[in-house]
PDB file of C-alpha atoms in Angstrom:
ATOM      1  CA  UNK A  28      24.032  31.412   7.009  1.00  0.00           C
ATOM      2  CA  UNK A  29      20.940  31.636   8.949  1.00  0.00           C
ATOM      3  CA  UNK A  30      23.154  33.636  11.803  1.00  0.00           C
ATOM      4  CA  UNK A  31      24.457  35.661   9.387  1.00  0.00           C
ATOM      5  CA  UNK A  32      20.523  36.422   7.811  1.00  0.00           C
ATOM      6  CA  UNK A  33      19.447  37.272  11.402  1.00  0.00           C
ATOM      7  CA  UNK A  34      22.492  39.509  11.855  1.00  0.00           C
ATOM      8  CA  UNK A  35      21.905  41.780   8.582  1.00  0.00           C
ATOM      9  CA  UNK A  36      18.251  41.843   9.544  1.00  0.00           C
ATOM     10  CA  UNK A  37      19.179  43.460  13.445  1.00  0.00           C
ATOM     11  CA  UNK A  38      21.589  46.060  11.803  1.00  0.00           C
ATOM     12  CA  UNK A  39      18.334  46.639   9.088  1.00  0.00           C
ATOM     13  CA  UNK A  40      16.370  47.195  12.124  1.00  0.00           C
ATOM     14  CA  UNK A  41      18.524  49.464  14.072  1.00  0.00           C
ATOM     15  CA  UNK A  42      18.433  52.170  10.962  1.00  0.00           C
ATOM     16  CA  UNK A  43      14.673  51.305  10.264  1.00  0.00           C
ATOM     17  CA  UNK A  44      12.842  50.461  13.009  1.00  0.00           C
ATOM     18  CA  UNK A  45       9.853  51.197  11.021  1.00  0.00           C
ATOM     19  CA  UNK A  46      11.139  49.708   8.038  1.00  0.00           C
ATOM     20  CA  UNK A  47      11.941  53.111   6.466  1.00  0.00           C
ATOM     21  CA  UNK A  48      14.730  54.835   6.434  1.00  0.00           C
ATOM     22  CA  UNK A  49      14.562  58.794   8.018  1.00  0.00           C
ATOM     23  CA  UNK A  50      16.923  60.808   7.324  1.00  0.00           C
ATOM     24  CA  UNK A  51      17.400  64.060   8.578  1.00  0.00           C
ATOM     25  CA  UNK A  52      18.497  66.900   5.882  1.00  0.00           C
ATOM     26  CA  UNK A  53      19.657  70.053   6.527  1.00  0.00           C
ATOM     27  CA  UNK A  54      19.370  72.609   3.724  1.00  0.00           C
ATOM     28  CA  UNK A  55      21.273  75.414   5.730  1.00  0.00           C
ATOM     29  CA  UNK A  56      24.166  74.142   4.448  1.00  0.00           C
ATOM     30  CA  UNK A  57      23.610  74.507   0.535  1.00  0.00           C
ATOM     31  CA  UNK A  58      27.793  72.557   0.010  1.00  0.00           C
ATOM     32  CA  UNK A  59      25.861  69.418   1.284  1.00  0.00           C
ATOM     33  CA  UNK A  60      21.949  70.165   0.440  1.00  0.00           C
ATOM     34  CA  UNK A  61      19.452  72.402  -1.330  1.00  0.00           C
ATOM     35  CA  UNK A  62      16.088  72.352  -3.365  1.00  0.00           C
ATOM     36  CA  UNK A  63      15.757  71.687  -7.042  1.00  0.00           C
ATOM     37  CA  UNK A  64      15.269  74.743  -8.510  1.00  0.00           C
ATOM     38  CA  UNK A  65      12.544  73.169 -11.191  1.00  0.00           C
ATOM     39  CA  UNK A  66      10.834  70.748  -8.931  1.00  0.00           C
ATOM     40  CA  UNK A  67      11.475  72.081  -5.050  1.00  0.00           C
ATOM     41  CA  UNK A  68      12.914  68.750  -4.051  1.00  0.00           C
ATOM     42  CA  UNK A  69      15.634  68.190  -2.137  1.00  0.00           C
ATOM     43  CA  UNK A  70      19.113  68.012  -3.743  1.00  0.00           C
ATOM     44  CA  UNK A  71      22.728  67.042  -2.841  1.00  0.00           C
ATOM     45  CA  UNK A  72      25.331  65.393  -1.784  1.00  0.00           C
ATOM     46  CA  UNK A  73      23.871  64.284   1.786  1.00  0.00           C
ATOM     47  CA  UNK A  74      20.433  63.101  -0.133  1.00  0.00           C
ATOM     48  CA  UNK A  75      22.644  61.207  -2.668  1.00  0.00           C
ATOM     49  CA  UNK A  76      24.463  59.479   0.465  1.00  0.00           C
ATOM     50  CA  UNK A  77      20.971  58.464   2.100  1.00  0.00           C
ATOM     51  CA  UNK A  78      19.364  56.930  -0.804  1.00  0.00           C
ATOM     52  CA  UNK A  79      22.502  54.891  -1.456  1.00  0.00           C
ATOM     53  CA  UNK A  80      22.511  53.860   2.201  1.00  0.00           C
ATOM     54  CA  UNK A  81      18.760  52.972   2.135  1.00  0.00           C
ATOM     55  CA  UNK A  82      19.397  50.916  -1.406  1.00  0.00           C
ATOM     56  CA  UNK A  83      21.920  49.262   0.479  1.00  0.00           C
ATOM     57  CA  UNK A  84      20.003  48.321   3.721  1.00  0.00           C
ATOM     58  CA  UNK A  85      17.058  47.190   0.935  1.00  0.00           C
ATOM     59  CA  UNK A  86      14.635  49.969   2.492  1.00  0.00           C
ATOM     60  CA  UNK A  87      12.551  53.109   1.244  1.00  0.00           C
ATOM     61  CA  UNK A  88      13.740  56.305   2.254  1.00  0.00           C
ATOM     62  CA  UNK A  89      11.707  59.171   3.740  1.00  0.00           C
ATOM     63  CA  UNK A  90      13.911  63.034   4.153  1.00  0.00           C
ATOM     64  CA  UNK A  91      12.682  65.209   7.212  1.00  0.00           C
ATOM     65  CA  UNK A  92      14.076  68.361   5.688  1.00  0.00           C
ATOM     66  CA  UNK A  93      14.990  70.873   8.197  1.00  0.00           C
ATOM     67  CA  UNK A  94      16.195  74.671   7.359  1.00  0.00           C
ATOM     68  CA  UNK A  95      18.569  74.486   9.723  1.00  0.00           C
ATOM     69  CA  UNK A  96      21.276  72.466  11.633  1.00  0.00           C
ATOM     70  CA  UNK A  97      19.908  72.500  14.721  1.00  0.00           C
ATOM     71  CA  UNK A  98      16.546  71.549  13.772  1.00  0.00           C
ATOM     72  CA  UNK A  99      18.285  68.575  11.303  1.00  0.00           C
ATOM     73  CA  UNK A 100      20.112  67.253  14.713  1.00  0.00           C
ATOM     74  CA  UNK A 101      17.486  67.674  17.122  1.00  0.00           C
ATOM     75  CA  UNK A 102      15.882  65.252  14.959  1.00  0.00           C
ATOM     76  CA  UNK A 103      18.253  62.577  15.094  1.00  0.00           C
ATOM     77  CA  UNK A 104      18.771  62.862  18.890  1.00  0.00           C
ATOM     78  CA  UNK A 105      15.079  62.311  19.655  1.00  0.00           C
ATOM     79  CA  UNK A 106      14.588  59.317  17.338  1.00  0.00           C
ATOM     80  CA  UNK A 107      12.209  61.558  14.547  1.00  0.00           C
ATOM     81  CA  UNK A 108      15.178  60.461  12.421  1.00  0.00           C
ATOM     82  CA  UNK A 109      17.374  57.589  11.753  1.00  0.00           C
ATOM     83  CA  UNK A 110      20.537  59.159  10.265  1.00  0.00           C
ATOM     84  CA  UNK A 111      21.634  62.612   9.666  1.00  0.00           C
ATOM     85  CA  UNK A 112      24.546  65.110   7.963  1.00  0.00           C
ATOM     86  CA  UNK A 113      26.057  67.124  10.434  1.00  0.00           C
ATOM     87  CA  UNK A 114      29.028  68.899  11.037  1.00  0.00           C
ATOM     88  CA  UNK A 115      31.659  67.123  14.416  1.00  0.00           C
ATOM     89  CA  UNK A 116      31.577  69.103  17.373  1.00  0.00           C
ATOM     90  CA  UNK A 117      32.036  68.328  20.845  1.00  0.00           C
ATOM     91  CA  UNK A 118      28.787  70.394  21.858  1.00  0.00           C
ATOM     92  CA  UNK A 119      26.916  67.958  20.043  1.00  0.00           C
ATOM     93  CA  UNK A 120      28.082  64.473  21.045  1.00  0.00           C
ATOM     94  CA  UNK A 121      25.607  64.059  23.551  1.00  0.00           C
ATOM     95  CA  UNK A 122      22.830  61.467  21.865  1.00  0.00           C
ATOM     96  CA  UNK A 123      24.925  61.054  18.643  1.00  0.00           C
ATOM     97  CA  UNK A 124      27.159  58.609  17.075  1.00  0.00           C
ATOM     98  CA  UNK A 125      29.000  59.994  14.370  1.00  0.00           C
ATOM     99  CA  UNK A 126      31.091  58.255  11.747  1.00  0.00           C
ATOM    100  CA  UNK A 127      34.481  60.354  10.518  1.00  0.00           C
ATOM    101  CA  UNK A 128      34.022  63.095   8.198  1.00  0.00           C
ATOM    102  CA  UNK A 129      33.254  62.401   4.672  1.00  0.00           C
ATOM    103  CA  UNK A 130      33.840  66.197   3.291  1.00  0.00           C
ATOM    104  CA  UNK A 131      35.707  69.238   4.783  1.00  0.00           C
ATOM    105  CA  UNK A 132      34.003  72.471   5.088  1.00  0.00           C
ATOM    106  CA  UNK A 133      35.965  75.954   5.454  1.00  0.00           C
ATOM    107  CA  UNK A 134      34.221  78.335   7.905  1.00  0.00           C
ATOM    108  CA  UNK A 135      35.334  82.169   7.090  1.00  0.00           C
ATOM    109  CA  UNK A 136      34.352  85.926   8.191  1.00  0.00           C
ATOM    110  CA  UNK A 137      32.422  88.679   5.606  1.00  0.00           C
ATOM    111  CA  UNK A 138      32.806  92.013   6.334  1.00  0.00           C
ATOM    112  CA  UNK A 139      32.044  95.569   4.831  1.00  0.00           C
ATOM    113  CA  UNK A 140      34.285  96.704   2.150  1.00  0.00           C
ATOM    114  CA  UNK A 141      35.288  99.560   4.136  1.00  0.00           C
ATOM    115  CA  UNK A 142      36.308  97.637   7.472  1.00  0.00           C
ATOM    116  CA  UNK A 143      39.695  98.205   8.773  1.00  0.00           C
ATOM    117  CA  UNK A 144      40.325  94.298   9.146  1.00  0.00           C
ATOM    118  CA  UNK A 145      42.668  92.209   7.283  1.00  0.00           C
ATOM    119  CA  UNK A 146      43.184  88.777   9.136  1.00  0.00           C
ATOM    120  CA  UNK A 147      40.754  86.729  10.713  1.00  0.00           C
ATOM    121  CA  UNK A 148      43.122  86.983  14.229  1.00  0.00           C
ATOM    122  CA  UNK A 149      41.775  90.990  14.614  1.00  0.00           C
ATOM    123  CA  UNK A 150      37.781  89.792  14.527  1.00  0.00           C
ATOM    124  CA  UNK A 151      38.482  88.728  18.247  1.00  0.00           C
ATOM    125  CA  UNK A 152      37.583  92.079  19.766  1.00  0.00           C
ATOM    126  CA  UNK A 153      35.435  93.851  22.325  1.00  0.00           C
ATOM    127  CA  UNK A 154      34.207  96.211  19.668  1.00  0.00           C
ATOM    128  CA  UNK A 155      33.521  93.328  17.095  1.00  0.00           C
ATOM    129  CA  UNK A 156      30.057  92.017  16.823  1.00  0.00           C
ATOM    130  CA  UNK A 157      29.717  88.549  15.219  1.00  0.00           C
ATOM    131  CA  UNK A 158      26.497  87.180  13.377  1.00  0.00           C
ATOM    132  CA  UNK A 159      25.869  83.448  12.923  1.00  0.00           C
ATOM    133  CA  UNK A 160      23.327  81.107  12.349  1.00  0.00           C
ATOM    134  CA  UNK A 161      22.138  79.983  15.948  1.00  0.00           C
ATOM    135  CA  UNK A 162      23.238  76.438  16.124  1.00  0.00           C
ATOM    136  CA  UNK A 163      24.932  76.282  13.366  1.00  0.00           C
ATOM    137  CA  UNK A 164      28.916  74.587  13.131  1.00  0.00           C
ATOM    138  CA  UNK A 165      29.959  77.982  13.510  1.00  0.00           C
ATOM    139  CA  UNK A 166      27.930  79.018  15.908  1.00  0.00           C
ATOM    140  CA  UNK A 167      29.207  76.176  18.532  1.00  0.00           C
ATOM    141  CA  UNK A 168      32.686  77.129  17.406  1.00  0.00           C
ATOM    142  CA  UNK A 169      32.826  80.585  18.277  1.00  0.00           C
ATOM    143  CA  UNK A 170      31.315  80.051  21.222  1.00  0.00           C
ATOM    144  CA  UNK A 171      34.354  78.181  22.406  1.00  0.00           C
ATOM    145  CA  UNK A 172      36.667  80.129  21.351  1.00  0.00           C
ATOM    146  CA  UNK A 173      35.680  83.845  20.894  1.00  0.00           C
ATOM    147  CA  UNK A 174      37.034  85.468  24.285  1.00  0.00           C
ATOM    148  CA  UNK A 175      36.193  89.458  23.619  1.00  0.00           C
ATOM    149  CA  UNK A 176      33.902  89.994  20.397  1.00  0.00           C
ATOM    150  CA  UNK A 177      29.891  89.530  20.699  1.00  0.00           C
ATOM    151  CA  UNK A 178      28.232  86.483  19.086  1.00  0.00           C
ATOM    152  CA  UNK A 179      24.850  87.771  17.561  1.00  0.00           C
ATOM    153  CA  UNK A 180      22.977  84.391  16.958  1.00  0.00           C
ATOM    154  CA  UNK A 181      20.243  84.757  14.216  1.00  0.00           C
ATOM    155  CA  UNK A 182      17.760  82.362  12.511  1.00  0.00           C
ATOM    156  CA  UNK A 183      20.071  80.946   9.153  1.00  0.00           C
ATOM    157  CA  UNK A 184      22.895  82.109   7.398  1.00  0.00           C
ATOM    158  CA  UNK A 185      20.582  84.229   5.378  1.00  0.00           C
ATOM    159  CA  UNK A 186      19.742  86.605   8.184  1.00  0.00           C
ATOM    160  CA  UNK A 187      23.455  86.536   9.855  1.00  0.00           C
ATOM    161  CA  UNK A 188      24.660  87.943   5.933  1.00  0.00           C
ATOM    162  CA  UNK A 189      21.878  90.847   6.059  1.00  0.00           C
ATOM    163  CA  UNK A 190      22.652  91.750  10.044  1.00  0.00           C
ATOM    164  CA  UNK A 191      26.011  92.550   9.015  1.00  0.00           C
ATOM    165  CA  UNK A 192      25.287  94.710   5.144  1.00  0.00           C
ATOM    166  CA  UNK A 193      22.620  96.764   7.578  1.00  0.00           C
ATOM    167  CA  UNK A 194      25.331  97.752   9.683  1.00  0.00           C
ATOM    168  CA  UNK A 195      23.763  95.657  12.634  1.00  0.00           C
ATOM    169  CA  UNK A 196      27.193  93.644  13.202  1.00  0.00           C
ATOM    170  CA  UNK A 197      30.753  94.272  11.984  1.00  0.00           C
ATOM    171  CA  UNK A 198      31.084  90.648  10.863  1.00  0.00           C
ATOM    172  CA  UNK A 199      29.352  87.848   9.496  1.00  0.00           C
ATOM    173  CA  UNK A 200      30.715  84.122  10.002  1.00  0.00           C
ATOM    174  CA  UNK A 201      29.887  81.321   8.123  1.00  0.00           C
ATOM    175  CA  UNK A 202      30.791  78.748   4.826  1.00  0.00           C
ATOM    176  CA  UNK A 203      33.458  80.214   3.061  1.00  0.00           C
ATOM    177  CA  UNK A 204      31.683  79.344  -0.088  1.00  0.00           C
ATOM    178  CA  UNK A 205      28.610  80.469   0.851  1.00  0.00           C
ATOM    179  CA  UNK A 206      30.228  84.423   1.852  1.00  0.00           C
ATOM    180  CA  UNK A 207      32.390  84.047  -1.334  1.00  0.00           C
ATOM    181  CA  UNK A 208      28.684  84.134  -3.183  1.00  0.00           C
ATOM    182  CA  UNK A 209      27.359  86.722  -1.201  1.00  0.00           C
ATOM    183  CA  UNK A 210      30.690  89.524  -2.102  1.00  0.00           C
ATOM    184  CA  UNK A 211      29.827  88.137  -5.602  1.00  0.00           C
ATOM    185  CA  UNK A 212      26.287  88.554  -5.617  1.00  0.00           C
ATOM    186  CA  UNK A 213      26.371  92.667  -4.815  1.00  0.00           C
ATOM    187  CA  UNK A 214      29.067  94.839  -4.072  1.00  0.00           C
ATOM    188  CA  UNK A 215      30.190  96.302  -0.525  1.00  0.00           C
ATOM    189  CA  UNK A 216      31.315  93.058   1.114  1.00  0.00           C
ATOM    190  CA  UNK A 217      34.672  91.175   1.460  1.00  0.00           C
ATOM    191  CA  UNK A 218      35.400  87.930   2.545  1.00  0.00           C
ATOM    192  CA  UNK A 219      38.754  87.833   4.974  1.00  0.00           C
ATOM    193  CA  UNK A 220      41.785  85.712   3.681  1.00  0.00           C
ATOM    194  CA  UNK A 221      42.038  82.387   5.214  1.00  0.00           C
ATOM    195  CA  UNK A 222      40.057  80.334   7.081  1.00  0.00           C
ATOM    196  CA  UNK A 223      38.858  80.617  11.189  1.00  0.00           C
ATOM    197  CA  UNK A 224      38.098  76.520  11.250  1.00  0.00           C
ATOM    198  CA  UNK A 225      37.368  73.426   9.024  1.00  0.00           C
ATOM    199  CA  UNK A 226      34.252  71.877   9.587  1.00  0.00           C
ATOM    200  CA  UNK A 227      33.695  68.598   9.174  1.00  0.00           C
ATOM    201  CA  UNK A 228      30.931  66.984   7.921  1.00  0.00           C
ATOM    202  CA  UNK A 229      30.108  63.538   8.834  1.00  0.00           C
ATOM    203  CA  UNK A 230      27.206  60.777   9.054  1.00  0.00           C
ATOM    204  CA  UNK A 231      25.100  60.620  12.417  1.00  0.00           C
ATOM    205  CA  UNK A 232      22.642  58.487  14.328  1.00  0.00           C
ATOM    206  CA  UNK A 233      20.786  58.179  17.595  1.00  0.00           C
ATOM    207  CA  UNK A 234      23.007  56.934  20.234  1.00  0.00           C
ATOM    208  CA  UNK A 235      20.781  54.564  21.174  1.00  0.00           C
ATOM    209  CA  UNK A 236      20.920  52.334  17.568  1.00  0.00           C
ATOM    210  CA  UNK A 237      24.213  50.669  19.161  1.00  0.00           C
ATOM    211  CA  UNK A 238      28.414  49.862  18.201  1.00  0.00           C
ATOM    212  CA  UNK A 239      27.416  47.097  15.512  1.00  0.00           C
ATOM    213  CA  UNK A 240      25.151  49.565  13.911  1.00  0.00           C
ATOM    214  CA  UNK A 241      27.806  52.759  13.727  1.00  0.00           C
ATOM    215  CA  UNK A 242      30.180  50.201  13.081  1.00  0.00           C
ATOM    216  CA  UNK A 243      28.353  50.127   9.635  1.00  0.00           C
ATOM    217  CA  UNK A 244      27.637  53.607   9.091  1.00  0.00           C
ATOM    218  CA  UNK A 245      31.377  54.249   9.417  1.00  0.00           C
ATOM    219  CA  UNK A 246      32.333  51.426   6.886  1.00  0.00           C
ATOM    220  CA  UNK A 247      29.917  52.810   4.371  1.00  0.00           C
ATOM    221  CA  UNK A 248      31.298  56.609   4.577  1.00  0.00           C
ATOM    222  CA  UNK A 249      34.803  54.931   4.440  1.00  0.00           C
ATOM    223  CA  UNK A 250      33.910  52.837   0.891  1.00  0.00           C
ATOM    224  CA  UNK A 251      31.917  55.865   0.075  1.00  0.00           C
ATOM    225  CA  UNK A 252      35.011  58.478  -0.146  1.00  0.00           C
ATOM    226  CA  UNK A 253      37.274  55.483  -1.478  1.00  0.00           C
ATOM    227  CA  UNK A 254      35.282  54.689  -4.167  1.00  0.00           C
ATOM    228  CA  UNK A 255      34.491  58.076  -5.568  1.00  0.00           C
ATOM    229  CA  UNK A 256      31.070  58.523  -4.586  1.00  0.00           C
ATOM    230  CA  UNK A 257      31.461  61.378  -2.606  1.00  0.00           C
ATOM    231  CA  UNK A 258      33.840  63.315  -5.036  1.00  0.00           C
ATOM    232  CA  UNK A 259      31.693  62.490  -8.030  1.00  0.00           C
ATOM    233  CA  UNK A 260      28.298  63.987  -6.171  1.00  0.00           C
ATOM    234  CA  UNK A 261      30.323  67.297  -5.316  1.00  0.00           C
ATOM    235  CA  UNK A 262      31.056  67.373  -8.794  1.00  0.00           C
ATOM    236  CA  UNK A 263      27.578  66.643 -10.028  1.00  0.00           C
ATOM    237  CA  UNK A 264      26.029  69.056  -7.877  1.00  0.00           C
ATOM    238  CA  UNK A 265      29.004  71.467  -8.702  1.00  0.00           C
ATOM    239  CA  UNK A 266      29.978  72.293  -5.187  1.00  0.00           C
ATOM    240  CA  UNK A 267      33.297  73.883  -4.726  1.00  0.00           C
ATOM    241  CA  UNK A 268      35.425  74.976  -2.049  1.00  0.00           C
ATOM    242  CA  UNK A 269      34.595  71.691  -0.137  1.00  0.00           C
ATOM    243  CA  UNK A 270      36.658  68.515  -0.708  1.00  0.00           C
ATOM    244  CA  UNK A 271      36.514  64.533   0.475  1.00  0.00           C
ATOM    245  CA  UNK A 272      37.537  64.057   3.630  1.00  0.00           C
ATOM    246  CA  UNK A 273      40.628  61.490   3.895  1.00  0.00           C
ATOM    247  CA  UNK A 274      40.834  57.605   4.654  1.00  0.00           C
ATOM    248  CA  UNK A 275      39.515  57.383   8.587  1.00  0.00           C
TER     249      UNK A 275
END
């Protein structure tokens, strides 16, 4: 008993050195997090996942809100934060331990009403521009893999969506969801058919916090998306066009 006592309080340690829980939110991604419109605070389905993982480890909880992703994982690599909501990519493995996904994201292009394209295979060209949030999911993506059309990197999804209505870019990438809103919200837009990639969102944590302590963070994502956790807070914070991730 007293070995097992000694063990809980190591993995408590490893999340909250400082006996508080940090975690890292990122409200560029408004499927995960965004602010209350009455009160300003932070809202979603990532904040609902820390407090439940700071009840659990029997610690407060403190969110370092960030606008952006990069900002959010920056955050988390350097030890300002002791968990974070980020999307999987290879780009950003270095300082992180992620768990597997907990929800599935579709990435998708906007462009101008009037644009000749109809697929997402034709954005791939030399006289394509392409405007993203700089560091975003989508960002690292197309990085990879674009081969021909320009990446124009911009400060949030915000300011990617008004490069391309100004005519500054032929095409905006980002969450489907998000661009859906945007053709909704005022006419002259289009969102392609289809998807360019699935993002997908998972639980993070400095490197440095050890196997035993993932270990744990991966077994609470898992019992989070079997018990309905996850698929109840996309539903209370009425988020479509993202869905729970399956079993790891």
């Amino acid at each position: 008993m007293t070995r097992q006592r000694s063990a809980a309080s190591a993995l408590v340690a490893a999340f909250a050195p400082r006996g508080t829980l940090r975690a890292s939110i990122n409200l560029g991604n408004p499927v995960l997090a965004n602010r209350d419109a009455a009160s300003g605070e932070p809202v979603g389905v990532s904040i609902d996942l820390a407090r439940e993982f700071a009840r659990r480890l029997g610690v407060t909880i403190e969110l370092v809100v960030f606008e952006r992703a990069a900002g959010s994982v920056d955050a988390v690599k350097n030890e300002r934060a002791d968990i974070g909501f980020f999307a999987i990519d290879p780009a950003r493995s270095d300082g992180l331990l992620f768990t597997e996904p907990y929800v599935l994201i579709e990435g998708g292009y906007l462009v101008p009403e009037s644009s000749p394209l109809t697929h997402n295979a034709q954005v791939d060209s030399k006289s394509h521009r392409i405007s993203v949030g700089s560091g975003s999911a989508y960002d690292l993506f197309l990085t990879r893999e674009i081969r021909q059309a320009e990446i124009v990197r911009l400060q949030g999804a915000g300011a990617a969506l008004a490069a391309m209505r100004a005519g500054d870019v032929e095409v905006a990438a980002g969450i489907r969801q998000v661009l859906e809103g945007e053709a909704q919200r005022a006419p002259g837009v289009r969102v392609l058919p289809g998807r360019f990639m699935v993002i997908q969102q998972a639980m993070g944590m400095p490197a440095g916090r050890g196997a035993q302590a993932q270990a744990l963070l991966a077994s609470f994502v898992e019992e989070m998306k079997a018990n309905g956790f996850v698929a109840d807070a996309l539903k209370r914070h009425g988020i479509e066009g993202a869905i729970v991730a399956p079993a790891a």
